[in-house]
């Protein structure tokens, strides 16, 4: 069976999603607790901000339920406010609420992955993006994102990249259209750093990156981007996306079609070794 998820605009890897209301309650609760503990300690917002390395405006936004503190700040805040672990206890809730619901869902699937394969034809896949590249992508979205949402989208994207450092390491394969490595999203400096990052990631033993040359006459990926995730139990799910909808594919027959297409796409692309050489040459010319 397949499930359709309506989004606010398909992400480059199929997960550009709106924020559900389940995070707003957490934000209000955290803000209320910060304010109560701060006032009990006799600190102004500015004084608390200086202790935490935040501006007065940031502390105010947290207390009004508009922003969430970074999880790593909570331990410091707990000590500064003498909260006895009560603020730190919200760390898990805050970590989840910082991200869109469907990004959390995807991250959970990726956390169980033993294999992940993805074909991208428009932008660099999200798991391969640098922070500045991801920020540039989200910055150009229309309708535009608020500053708060932009920061949360970027944070969510970078958090998913923990998959590269898991043990045991999953097998990760990516096929990128050549144009995605040439399009200067964010400017040439951002693109150069992005290419350097892909060289670094592509040299990891559990990662293979391949480029589909624009000049290729045979191409099994003309139906659009796709992603496949196999979990520890041996089952595989797929994802496909359009402008406004991301579709989870779990029907075995449909997954089989996606696996067939992805296998042919990989066979038609440059090999991982050829791809690293291609990226090095492209970096030198950028």
XYZ file of N, CA, C and O in Angstrom, residues 130-134 136 181-198 282-283 285-286:
112
model
N 25.752 20.441 2.633
C 26.391 21.223 3.680
C 25.348 22.143 4.302
O 24.267 22.355 3.741
N 25.671 22.707 5.448
C 24.729 23.615 6.098
C 24.444 24.834 5.223
O 23.288 25.256 5.085
N 25.472 25.396 4.614
C 25.268 26.604 3.824
C 24.468 26.321 2.554
O 23.674 27.154 2.104
N 24.648 25.147 1.968
C 23.878 24.764 0.785
C 22.407 24.579 1.173
O 21.509 25.084 0.492
N 22.167 23.865 2.278
C 20.794 23.656 2.737
C 20.120 24.982 3.066
O 18.964 25.222 2.721
N 20.773 27.906 1.818
C 20.483 28.621 0.572
C 19.221 28.069 -0.094
O 18.402 28.824 -0.615
N 25.375 19.040 -9.603
C 26.729 19.362 -9.156
C 27.264 20.619 -9.828
O 28.331 21.122 -9.460
N 26.536 21.123 -10.801
C 26.966 22.331 -11.509
C 26.142 23.558 -11.129
O 26.625 24.688 -11.263
N 24.917 23.349 -10.657
C 24.048 24.478 -10.333
C 24.572 25.185 -9.086
O 24.636 24.594 -8.012
N 24.934 26.484 -9.157
C 25.564 27.192 -8.036
C 24.551 27.695 -7.002
O 24.413 28.897 -6.783
N 23.857 26.768 -6.364
C 22.925 27.142 -5.303
C 23.677 27.900 -4.206
O 24.645 27.395 -3.654
N 23.270 29.119 -3.915
C 23.928 29.916 -2.893
C 25.181 30.633 -3.366
O 25.810 31.353 -2.600
N 25.572 30.415 -4.626
C 26.771 31.057 -5.156
C 27.912 30.061 -5.342
O 27.865 28.931 -4.853
N 28.945 30.478 -6.048
C 30.043 29.572 -6.380
C 30.823 29.118 -5.151
O 31.305 27.980 -5.100
N 30.971 29.980 -4.168
C 31.712 29.588 -2.962
C 30.984 28.474 -2.230
O 31.606 27.515 -1.739
N 29.663 28.584 -2.150
C 28.857 27.543 -1.508
C 28.972 26.244 -2.298
O 29.112 25.155 -1.720
N 28.929 26.340 -3.619
C 29.032 25.148 -4.452
C 30.392 24.485 -4.282
O 30.488 23.247 -4.199
N 31.463 25.262 -4.224
C 32.790 24.671 -4.047
C 32.875 23.895 -2.737
O 33.394 22.777 -2.691
N 32.350 24.479 -1.656
C 32.357 23.781 -0.374
C 31.487 22.518 -0.431
O 31.814 21.500 0.192
N 30.391 22.608 -1.171
C 29.515 21.456 -1.321
C 30.234 20.312 -2.057
O 30.139 19.151 -1.670
N 30.960 20.651 -3.096
C 31.699 19.643 -3.845
C 32.808 19.027 -2.981
O 33.035 17.806 -3.015
N 33.493 19.848 -2.202
C 34.523 19.323 -1.305
C 33.905 18.351 -0.288
O 34.477 17.294 0.021
N 32.734 18.723 0.205
C 32.041 17.871 1.173
C 31.663 16.536 0.541
O 31.807 15.472 1.172
N 31.207 16.552 -0.695
C 30.823 15.314 -1.366
C 32.038 14.422 -1.607
O 31.940 13.190 -1.527
N 35.591 18.904 -11.570
C 34.581 19.960 -11.552
C 34.933 21.010 -10.489
O 34.775 22.222 -10.729
N 35.416 20.569 -9.347
C 35.825 21.495 -8.283
C 36.948 22.400 -8.774
O 36.952 23.609 -8.513
N 37.459 23.402 -11.698
C 36.980 24.336 -12.730
C 35.920 25.296 -12.203
O 35.461 26.171 -12.946
N 35.506 25.151 -10.939
C 34.429 25.977 -10.393
C 34.973 27.232 -9.717
O 35.921 27.138 -8.952
